[in-house]
Coordinates of C-alpha atoms and ligand atoms in Angstrom, one line a residue:
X30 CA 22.5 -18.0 6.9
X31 CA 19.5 -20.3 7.6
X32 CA 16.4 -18.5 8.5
X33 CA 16.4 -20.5 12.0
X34 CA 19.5 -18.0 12.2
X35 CA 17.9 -15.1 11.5
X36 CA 17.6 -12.8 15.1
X37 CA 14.1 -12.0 15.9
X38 CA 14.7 -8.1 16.6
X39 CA 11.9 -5.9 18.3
X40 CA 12.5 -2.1 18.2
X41 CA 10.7 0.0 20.7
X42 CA 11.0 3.1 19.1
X43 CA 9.7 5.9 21.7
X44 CA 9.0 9.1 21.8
X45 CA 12.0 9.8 24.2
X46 CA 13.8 6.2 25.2
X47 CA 13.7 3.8 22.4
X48 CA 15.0 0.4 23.0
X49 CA 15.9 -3.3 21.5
X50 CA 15.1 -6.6 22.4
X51 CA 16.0 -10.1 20.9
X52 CA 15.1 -13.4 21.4
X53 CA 18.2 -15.8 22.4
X54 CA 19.0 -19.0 22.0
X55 CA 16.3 -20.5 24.4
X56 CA 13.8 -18.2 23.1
X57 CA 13.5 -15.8 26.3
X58 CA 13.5 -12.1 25.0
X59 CA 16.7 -10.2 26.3
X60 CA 17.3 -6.0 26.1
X61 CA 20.5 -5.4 23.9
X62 CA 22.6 -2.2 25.4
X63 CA 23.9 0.2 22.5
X64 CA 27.2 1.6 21.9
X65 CA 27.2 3.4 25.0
X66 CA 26.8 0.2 27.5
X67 CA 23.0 1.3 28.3
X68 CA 19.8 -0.6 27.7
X69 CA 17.8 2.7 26.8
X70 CA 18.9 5.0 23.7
X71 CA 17.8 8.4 24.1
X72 CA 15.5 9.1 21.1
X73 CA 17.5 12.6 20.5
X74 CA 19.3 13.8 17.5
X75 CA 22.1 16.2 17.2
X76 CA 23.0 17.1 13.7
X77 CA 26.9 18.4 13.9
X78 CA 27.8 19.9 10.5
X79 CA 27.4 16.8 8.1
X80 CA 27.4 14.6 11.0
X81 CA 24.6 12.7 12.7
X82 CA 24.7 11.4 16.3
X83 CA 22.1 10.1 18.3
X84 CA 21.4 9.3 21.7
X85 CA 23.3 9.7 24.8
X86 CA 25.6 12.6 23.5
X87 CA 22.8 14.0 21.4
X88 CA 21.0 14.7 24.9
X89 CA 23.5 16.0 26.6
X90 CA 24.0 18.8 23.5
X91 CA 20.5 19.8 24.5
X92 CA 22.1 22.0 27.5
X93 CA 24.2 23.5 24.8
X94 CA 23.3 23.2 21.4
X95 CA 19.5 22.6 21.4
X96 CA 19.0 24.5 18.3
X97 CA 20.9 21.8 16.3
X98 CA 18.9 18.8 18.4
X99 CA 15.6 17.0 17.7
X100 CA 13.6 15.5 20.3
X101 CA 10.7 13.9 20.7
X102 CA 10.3 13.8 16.7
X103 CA 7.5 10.7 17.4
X104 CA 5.0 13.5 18.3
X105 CA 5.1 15.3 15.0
X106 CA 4.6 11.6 12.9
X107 CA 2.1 11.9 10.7
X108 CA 3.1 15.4 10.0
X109 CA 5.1 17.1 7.1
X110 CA 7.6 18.3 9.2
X111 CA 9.2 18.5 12.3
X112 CA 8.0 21.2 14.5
X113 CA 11.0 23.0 15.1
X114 CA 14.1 23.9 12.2
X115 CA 17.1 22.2 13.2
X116 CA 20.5 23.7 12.7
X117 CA 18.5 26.0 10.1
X118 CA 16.6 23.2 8.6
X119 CA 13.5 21.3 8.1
X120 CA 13.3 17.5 8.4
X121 CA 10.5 15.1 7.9
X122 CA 10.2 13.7 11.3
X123 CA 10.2 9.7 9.3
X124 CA 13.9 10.9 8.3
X125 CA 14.6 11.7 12.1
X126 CA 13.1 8.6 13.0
X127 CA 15.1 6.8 11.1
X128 CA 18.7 8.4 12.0
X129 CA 17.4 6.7 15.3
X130 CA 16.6 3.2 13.9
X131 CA 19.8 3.7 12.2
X132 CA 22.2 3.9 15.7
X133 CA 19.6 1.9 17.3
X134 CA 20.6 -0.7 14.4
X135 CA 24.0 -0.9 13.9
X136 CA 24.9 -0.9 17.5
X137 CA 22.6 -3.8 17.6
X138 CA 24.4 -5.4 14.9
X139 CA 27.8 -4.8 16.6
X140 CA 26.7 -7.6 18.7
X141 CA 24.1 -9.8 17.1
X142 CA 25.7 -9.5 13.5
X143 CA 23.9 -8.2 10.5
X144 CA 20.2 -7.6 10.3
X145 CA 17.4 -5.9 8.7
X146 CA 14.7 -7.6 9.8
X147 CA 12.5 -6.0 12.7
X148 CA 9.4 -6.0 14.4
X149 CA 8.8 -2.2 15.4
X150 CA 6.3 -0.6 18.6
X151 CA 3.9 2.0 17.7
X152 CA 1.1 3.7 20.4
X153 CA -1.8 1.9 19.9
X154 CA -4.0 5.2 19.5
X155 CA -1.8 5.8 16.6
X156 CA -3.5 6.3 13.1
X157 CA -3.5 5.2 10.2
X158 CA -1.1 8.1 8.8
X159 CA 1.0 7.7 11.8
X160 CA 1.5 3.9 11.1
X161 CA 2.7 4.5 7.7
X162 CA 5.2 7.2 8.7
X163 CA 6.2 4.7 11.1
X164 CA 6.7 2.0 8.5
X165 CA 8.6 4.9 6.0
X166 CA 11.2 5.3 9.0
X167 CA 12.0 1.7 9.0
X168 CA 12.4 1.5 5.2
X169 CA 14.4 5.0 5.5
X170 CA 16.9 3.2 7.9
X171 CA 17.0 0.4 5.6
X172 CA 15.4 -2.1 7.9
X173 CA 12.4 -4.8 6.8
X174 CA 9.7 -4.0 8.9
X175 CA 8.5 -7.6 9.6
X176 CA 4.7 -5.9 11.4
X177 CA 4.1 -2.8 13.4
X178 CA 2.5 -3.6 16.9
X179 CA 0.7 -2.0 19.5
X180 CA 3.1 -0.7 22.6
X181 CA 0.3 -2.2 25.1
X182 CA -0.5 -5.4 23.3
X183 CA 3.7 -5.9 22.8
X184 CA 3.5 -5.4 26.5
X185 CA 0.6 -7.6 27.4
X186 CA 2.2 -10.5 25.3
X187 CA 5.9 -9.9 27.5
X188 CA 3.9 -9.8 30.7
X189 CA 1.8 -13.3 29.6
X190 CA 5.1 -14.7 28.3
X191 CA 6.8 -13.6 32.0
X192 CA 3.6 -15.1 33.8
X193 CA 4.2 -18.6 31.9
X194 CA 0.5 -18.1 29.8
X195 CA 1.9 -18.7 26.6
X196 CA 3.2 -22.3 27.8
X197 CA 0.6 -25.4 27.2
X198 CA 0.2 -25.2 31.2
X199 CA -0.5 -21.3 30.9
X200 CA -2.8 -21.8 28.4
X201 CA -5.7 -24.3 29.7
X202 CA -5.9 -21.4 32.5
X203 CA -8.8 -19.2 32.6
X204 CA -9.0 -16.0 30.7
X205 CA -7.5 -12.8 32.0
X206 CA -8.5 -9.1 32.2
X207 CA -5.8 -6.8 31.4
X208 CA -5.7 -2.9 31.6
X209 CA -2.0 -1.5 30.4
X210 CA -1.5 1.6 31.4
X211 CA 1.1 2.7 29.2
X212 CA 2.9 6.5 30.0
X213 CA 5.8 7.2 28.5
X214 CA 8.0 10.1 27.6
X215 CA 5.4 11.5 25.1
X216 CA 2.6 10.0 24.4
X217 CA -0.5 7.8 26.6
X218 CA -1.9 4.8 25.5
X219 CA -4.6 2.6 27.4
X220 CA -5.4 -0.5 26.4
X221 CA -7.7 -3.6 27.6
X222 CA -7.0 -6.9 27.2
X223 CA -8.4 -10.3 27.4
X224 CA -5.8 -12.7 27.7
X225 CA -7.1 -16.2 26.8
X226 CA -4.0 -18.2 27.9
X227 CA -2.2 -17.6 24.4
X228 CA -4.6 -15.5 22.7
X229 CA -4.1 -12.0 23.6
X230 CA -7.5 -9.9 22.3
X231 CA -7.6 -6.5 22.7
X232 CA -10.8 -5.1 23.6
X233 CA -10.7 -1.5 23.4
X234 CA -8.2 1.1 23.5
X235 CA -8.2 4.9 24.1
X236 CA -4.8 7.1 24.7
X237 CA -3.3 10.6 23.8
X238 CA -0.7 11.5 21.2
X239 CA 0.3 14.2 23.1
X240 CA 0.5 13.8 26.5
X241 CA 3.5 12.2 28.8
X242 CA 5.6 12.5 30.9
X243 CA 7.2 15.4 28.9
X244 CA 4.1 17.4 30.0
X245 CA 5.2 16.8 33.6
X246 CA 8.3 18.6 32.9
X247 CA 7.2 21.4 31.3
X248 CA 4.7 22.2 34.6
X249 CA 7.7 21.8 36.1
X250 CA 9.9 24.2 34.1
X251 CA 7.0 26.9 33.6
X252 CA 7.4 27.2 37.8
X253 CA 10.8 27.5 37.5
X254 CA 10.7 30.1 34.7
X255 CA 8.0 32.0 36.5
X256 CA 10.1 32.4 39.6
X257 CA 13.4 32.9 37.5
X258 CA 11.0 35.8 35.7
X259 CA 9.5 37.3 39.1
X260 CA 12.9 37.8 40.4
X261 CA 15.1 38.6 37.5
X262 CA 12.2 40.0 35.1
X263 CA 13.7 38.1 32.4
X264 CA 12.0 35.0 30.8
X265 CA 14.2 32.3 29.9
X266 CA 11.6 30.6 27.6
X267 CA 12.7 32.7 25.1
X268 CA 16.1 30.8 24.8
X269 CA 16.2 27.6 23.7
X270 CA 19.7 26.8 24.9
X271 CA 18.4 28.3 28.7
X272 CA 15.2 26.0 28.3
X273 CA 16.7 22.7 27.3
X274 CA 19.1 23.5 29.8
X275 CA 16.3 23.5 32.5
X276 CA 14.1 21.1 31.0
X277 CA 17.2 19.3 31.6
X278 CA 17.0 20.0 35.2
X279 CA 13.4 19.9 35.7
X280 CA 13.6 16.1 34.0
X281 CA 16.3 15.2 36.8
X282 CA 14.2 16.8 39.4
X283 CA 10.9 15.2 38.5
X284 CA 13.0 11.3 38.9
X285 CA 14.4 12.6 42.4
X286 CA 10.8 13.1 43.2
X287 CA 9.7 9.8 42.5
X288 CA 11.5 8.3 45.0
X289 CA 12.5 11.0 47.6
X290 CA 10.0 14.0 49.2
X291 CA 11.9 17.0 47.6
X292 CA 13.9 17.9 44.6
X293 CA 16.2 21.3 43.9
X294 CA 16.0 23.0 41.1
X295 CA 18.4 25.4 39.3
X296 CA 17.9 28.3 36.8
X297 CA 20.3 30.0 35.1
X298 CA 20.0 32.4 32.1
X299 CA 22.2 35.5 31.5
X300 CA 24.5 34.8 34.2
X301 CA 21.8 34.8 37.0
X302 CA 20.5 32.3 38.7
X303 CA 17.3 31.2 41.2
X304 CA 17.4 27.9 43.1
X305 CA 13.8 26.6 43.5
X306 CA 13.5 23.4 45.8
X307 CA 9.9 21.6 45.3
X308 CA 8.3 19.3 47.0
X309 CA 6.1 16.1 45.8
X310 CA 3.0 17.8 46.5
X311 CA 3.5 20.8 45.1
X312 CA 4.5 18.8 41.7
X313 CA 1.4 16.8 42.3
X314 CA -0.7 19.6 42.8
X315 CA 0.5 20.8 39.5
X316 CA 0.0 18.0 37.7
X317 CA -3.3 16.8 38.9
X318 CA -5.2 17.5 35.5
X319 CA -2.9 15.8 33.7
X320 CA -3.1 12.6 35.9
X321 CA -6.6 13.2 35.8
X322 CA -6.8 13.3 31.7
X323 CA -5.4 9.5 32.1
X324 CA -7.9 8.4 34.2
X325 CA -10.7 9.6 32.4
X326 CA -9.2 7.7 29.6
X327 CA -9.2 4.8 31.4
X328 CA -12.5 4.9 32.2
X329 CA -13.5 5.6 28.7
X330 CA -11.8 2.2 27.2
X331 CA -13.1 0.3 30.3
X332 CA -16.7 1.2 29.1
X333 CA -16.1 0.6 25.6
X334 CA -14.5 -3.0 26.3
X335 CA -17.9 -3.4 28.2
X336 CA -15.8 -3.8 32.0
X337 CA -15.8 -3.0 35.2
X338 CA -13.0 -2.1 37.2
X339 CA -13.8 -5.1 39.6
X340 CA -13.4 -7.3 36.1
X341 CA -9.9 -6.7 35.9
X342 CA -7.4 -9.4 37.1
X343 CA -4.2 -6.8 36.5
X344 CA -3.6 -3.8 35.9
X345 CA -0.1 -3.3 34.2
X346 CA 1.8 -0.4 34.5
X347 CA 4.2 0.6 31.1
X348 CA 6.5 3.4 30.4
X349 CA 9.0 5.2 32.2
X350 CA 6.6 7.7 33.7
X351 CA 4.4 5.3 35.7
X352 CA 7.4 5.3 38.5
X353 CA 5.7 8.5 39.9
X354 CA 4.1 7.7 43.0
X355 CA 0.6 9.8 41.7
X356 CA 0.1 7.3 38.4
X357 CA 0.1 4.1 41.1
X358 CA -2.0 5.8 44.0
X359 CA -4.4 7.0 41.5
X360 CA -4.8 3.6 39.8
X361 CA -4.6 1.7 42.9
X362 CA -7.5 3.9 44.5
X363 CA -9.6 3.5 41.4
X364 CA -8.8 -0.5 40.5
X365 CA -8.8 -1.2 44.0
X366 CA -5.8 -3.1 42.7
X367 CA -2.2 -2.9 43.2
X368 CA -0.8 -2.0 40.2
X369 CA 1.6 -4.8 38.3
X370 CA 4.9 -3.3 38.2
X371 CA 6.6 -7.1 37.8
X372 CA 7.8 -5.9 34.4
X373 CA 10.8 -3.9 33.6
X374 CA 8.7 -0.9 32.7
X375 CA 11.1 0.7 30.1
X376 CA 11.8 -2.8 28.6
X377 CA 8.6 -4.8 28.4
X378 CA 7.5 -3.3 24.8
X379 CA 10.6 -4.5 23.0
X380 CA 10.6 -7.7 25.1
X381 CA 6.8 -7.9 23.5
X382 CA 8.0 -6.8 20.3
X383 CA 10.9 -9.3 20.3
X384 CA 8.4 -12.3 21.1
X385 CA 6.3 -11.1 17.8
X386 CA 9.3 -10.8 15.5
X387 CA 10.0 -14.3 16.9
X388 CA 6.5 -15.9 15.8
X389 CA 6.9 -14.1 12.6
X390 CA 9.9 -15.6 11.7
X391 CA 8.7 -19.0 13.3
X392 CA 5.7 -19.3 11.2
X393 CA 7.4 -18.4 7.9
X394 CA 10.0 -21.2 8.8
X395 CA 6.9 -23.7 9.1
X396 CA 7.2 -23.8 12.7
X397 CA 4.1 -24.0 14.8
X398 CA 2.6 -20.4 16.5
X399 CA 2.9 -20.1 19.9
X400 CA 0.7 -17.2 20.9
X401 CA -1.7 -15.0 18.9
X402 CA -2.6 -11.4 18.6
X403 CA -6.0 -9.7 18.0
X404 CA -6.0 -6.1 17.9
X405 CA -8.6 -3.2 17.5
X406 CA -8.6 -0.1 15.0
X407 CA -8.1 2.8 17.4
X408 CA -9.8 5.6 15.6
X409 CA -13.4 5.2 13.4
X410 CA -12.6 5.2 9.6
X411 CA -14.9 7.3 7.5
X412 CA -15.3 8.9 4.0
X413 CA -16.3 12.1 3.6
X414 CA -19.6 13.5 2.0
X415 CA -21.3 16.8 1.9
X416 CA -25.0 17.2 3.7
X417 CA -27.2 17.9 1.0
X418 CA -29.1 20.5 3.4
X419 CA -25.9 22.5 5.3
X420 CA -23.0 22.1 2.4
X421 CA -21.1 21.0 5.5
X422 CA -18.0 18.1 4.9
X423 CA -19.7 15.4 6.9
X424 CA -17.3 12.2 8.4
X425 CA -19.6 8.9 7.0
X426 CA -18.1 6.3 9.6
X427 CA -17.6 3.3 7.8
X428 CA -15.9 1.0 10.4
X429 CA -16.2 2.5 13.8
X430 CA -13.3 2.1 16.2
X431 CA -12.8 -0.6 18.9
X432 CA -13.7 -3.2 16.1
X433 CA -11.1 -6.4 15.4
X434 CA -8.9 -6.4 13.0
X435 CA -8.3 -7.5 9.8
X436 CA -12.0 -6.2 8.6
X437 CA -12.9 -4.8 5.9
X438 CA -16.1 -3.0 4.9
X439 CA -17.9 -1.7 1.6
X440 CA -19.2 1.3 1.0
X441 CA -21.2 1.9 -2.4
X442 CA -20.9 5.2 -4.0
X443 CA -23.4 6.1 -7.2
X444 CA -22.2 7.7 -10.3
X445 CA -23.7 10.9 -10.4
X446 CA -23.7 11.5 -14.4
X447 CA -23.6 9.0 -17.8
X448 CA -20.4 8.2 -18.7
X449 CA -18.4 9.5 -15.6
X450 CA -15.1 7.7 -16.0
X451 CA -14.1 8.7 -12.5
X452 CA -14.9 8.9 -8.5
X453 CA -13.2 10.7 -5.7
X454 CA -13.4 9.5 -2.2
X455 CA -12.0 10.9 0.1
X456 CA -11.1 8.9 3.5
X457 CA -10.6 10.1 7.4
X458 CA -10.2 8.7 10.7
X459 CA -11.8 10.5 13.5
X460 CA -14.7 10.3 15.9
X461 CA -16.3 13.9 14.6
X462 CA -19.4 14.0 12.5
X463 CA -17.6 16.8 11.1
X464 CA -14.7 15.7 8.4
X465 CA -12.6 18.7 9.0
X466 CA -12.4 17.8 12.6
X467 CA -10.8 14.7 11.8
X468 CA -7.5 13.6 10.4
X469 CA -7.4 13.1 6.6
X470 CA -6.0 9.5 5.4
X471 CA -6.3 10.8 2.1
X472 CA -8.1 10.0 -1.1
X473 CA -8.8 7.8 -3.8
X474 CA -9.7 8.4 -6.9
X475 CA -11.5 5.6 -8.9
X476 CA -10.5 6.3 -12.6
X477 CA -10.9 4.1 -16.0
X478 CA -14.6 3.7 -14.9
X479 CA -16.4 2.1 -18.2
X480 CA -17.7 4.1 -20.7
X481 CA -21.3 4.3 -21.2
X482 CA -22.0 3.9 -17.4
X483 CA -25.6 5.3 -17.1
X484 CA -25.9 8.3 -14.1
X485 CA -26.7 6.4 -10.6
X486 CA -24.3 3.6 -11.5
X487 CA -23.2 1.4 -8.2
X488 CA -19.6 1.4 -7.6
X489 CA -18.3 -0.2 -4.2
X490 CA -15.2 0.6 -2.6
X491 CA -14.0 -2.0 -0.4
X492 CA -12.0 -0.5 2.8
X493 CA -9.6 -3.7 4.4
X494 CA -7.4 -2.7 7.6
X495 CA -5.0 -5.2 8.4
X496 CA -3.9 -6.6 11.8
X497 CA -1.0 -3.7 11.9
X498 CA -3.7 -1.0 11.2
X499 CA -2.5 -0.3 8.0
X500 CA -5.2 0.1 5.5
X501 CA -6.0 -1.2 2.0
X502 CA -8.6 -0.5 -0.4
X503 CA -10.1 -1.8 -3.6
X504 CA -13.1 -0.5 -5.9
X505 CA -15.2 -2.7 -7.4
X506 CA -17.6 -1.8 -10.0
X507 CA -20.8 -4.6 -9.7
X508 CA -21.8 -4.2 -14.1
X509 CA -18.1 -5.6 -15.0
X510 CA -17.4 -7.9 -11.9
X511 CA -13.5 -6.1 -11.7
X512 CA -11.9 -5.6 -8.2
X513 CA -8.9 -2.8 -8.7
X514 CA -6.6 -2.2 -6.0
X515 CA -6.2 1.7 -5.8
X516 CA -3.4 3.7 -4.7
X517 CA -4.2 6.0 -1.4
X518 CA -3.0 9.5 -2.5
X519 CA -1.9 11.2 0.7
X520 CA -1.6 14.5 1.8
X521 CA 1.1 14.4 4.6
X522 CA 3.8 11.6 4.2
X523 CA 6.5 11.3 1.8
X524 CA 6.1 10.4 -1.7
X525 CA 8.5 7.0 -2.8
X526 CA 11.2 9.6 -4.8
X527 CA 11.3 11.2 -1.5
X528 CA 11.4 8.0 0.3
X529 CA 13.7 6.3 -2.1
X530 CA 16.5 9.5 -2.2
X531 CA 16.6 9.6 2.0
X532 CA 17.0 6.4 2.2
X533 CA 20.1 6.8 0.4
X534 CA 21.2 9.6 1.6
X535 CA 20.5 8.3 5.4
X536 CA 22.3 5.2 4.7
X537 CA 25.3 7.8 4.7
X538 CA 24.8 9.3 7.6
X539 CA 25.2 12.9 6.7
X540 CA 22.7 15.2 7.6
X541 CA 23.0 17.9 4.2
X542 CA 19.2 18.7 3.7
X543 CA 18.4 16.8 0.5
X544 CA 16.4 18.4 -2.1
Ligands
LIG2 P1 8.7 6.6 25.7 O1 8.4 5.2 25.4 O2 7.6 7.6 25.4 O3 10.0 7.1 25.1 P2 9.5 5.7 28.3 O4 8.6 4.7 28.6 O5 10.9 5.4 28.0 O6 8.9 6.7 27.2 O7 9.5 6.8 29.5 C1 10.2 7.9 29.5 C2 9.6 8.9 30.4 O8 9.6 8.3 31.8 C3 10.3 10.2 30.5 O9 9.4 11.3 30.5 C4 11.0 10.1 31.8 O10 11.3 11.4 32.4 C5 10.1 9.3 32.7 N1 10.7 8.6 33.8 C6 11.6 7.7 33.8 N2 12.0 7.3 35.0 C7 11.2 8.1 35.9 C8 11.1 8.2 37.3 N3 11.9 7.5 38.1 N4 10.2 9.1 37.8 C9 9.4 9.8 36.9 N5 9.5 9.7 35.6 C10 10.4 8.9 35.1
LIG3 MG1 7.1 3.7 25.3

């Protein structure tokens, strides 16, 4: 196969739809449907006995078998393990991740033949640890991960390529002011953009790991629990079978009320039952902070990309969640702008992602670029030293966030004794002044200093974050003009024997806990 022949594949891998685009023939990205005949893949896993399925049937086991199903694994990235034992288990959430990419894969394969090249979606207020989990899935399912990009940039680049930017006409326009509101299943990601025909620049971004419209639901399913409880003086919660069955419920009601005044609901635990019907305002009215946590974050990347809301030519809505009524009217009253909901809302990431993997491939062929990406690091990354005065673990930013990527910075740390061979640093991400408020990367150690070094010796260490927000870093001691790359020990994450034996083992679908 030539490489002109090689599909460019973007994988939006969300917290609870994940979806895949390609480009065709004529270069116009185009959602693939799976196995099942739909263009969104649950991101659910039911592990039955040794078998793995994923998806459609997956979600519908929730109603019955939610102890043996995993959802919304993308939440607990960056973490050892997933947050709940599944069908008596623990699982890294990379390895159920990548039982995802793995459906999400070969169905895609079924009709664009074989494949491991991909372009996959992250938040953009992912970190660093988060991105590297993310990259682990990829290699777990066996796929090349050809760059990881930002949801709202992926976006930004589908809606420019929609709008005819990216084209020579497009391009001689003036710039653009973008803010992507991006609310999906789990997670929140703002992001402003300055598009500059085919330049897309990202000026700031701001979101929340943990809040989507997941969070809707569970307002939703604590009111119907509550009255299940005042009437039957039972609480369901304490069942997961009963709550994934209502959450199932809830999710159903929450979509009726999107487009129609009133929704019934349905509990059922224990053979009893209470049927609820709510109304848009009271689901409004219960979910006003949560809107509101959006909009404060909205404001927040607004003033750190140094705009108004009266500078902004769009404002783009992403994610499944931005069909409820409240996200528009909010961002309407604030923008004084209809919100842009041209774009498929589910499908514009992969679409984005798709048009990146496309470039990628392009530009390794020798072709010419079409388009161009800047992004921003979304969290300041420090290294951590002690006060001399309070003891206290103090976060020494050394490239604050909102700054464009690649960049690298250098940090110079002093030998504290003759002949120390060796130096620990230790590395964060985090706004805090305090290091144990932020998340650890993890650490460095310099080793094989010289010999003979007197005490106070200069040693630099050189911190590079690529364009993907990956991060790279090399020491450099000044007296013997050597530049080391270092490894990054970390503290969550999987170590490459881990890495190496799932992979293996996920490449054969069975879901026996490997030890
Ligand atoms: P993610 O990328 O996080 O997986 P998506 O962008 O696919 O998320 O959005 C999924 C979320 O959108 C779910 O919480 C789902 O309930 C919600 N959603 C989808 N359609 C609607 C609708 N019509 N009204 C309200 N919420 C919706
Ligand atoms: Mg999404």
């Amino acid at each position: 196969m030539t490489k002109a022949n090689i599909p460019a594949v973007g994988i939006d891998l969300g917290t609870t739809y994940s979806v895949v685009a390609r480009l065709d023939e004529r270069g116009q990205p185009v959602t693939l449907v799976n196995a099942e005949g739909d263009r969104l893949t649950p991101s659910v896993v039911l592990l039955d006995g040794d078998d793995v399925v994923v998806g459609k049937e997956a979600m519908k086991a929730m109603s019955s078998e939610a102890d043996r199903v995993a959802e919304c694994a993308k939440r607990d990235m960056g973490h050892r393990a997933y947050h709940r034992v599944i069908g008596g288990k623990q699982y890294p959430p990379e390895v159920i991740q990548a039982w995802i990419l793995n459906k999400l894969r070969s169905d895609a394969v079924q009709q664009i033949g074989p494949f491991e090249q991909a372009v996959i979606t992250v938040p953009a207020y992912f970190d660093e640890v988060r991105r590297k989990a993310t990259q682990d899935a990829g290699y777990l399912a066996g796929c090349e991960v050809l760059d990881i990009i930002n949801e709202p940039t992926a976006a930004a680049v589908a809606f420019g390529f929609q709008h005819g930017f990216l084209n020579a006409a497009g391009s001689a326009d003036r710039p653009r002011h973008v803010l992507v509101y991006d609310l999906g299943g789990g997670t929140f990601d703002v992001t402003v953009m300055e598009i500059r025909g085919s330049e897309f620049l990202a000026l700031a971004t701001d979101g929340d790991v943990a809040l989507g419209g997941y969070d809707w639901d569970q307002r939703l399913l604590n009111m119907a629990a509550d009255a299940f409880q005042r009437e039957h003086s039972l609480d369901l919660r304490t069942n997961a079978v009963a709550v994934g069955k209502l959450w199932r419920e809830c999710e159903d009601a929450k979509r009726t009320l999107s487009a129609r005044p009133k929704a019934p609901i349905v509990a059922e635990y224990q053979g009893k039952v209470v049927r609820l019907e709510i109304s848009r305002e009271q689901f409004e009215e219960t979910t006003q902070d949560l809107l509101d946590r959006t909009r404060f974050t909205c404001v927040q990347a607004l003033r750190a990309a140094s705009l108004e809301w009266s500078d902004l030519d769009h404002v783009l809505l992403v994610g499944g969640s931005t069909r409820m009524p409240m996200v528009r009217a909010m961002l309407q009253k604030i923008s004084g702008k209809v919100p842009d909901a041209s774009m498929a809302a589910d499908e514009a990431v992969a679409h984005g992602a798709a048009l990146q993997a496309g470039l990628i491939l392009a530009k390794s062929d020798g072709r010419p670029a079409t388009f161009s990406i800047r992004n921003v690091n979304s969290h300041s990354l420090g290294v951590v030293g002690t006060d001399p005065q309070t003891k206290r673990r103090r976060n020494g930013i050394v490239i604050p966030r909102n700054t464009p990527l690649p960049v690298s910075a250098k940090r110079q740390f002093k030998t504290a004794k003759h002949d120390q061979r060796s130096i620990l640093v230790q590395i964060v991400e985090g706004e805090s002044p305090s290091a144990d408020d932020c998340t650890s990367i993890g650490r460095c150690t310099v080793a094989d200093l010289p010999s003979e070094l007197p005490a106070k010796s200069p040693i630099d260490v050189i911190f590079n974050y690529q364009a993907d927000g990956r991060l790279k870093v090399r020491v450099q001691v000044p007296q013997m003009d050597r530049l080391l790359e270092t490894e990054i020990v970390r503290e969550n994450g999987l170590s490459k024997e881990h890495l190496d034996a799932w992979r293996r083992h996920i490449s054969g679908q069975k879901a026996t806990e490997y030890r």
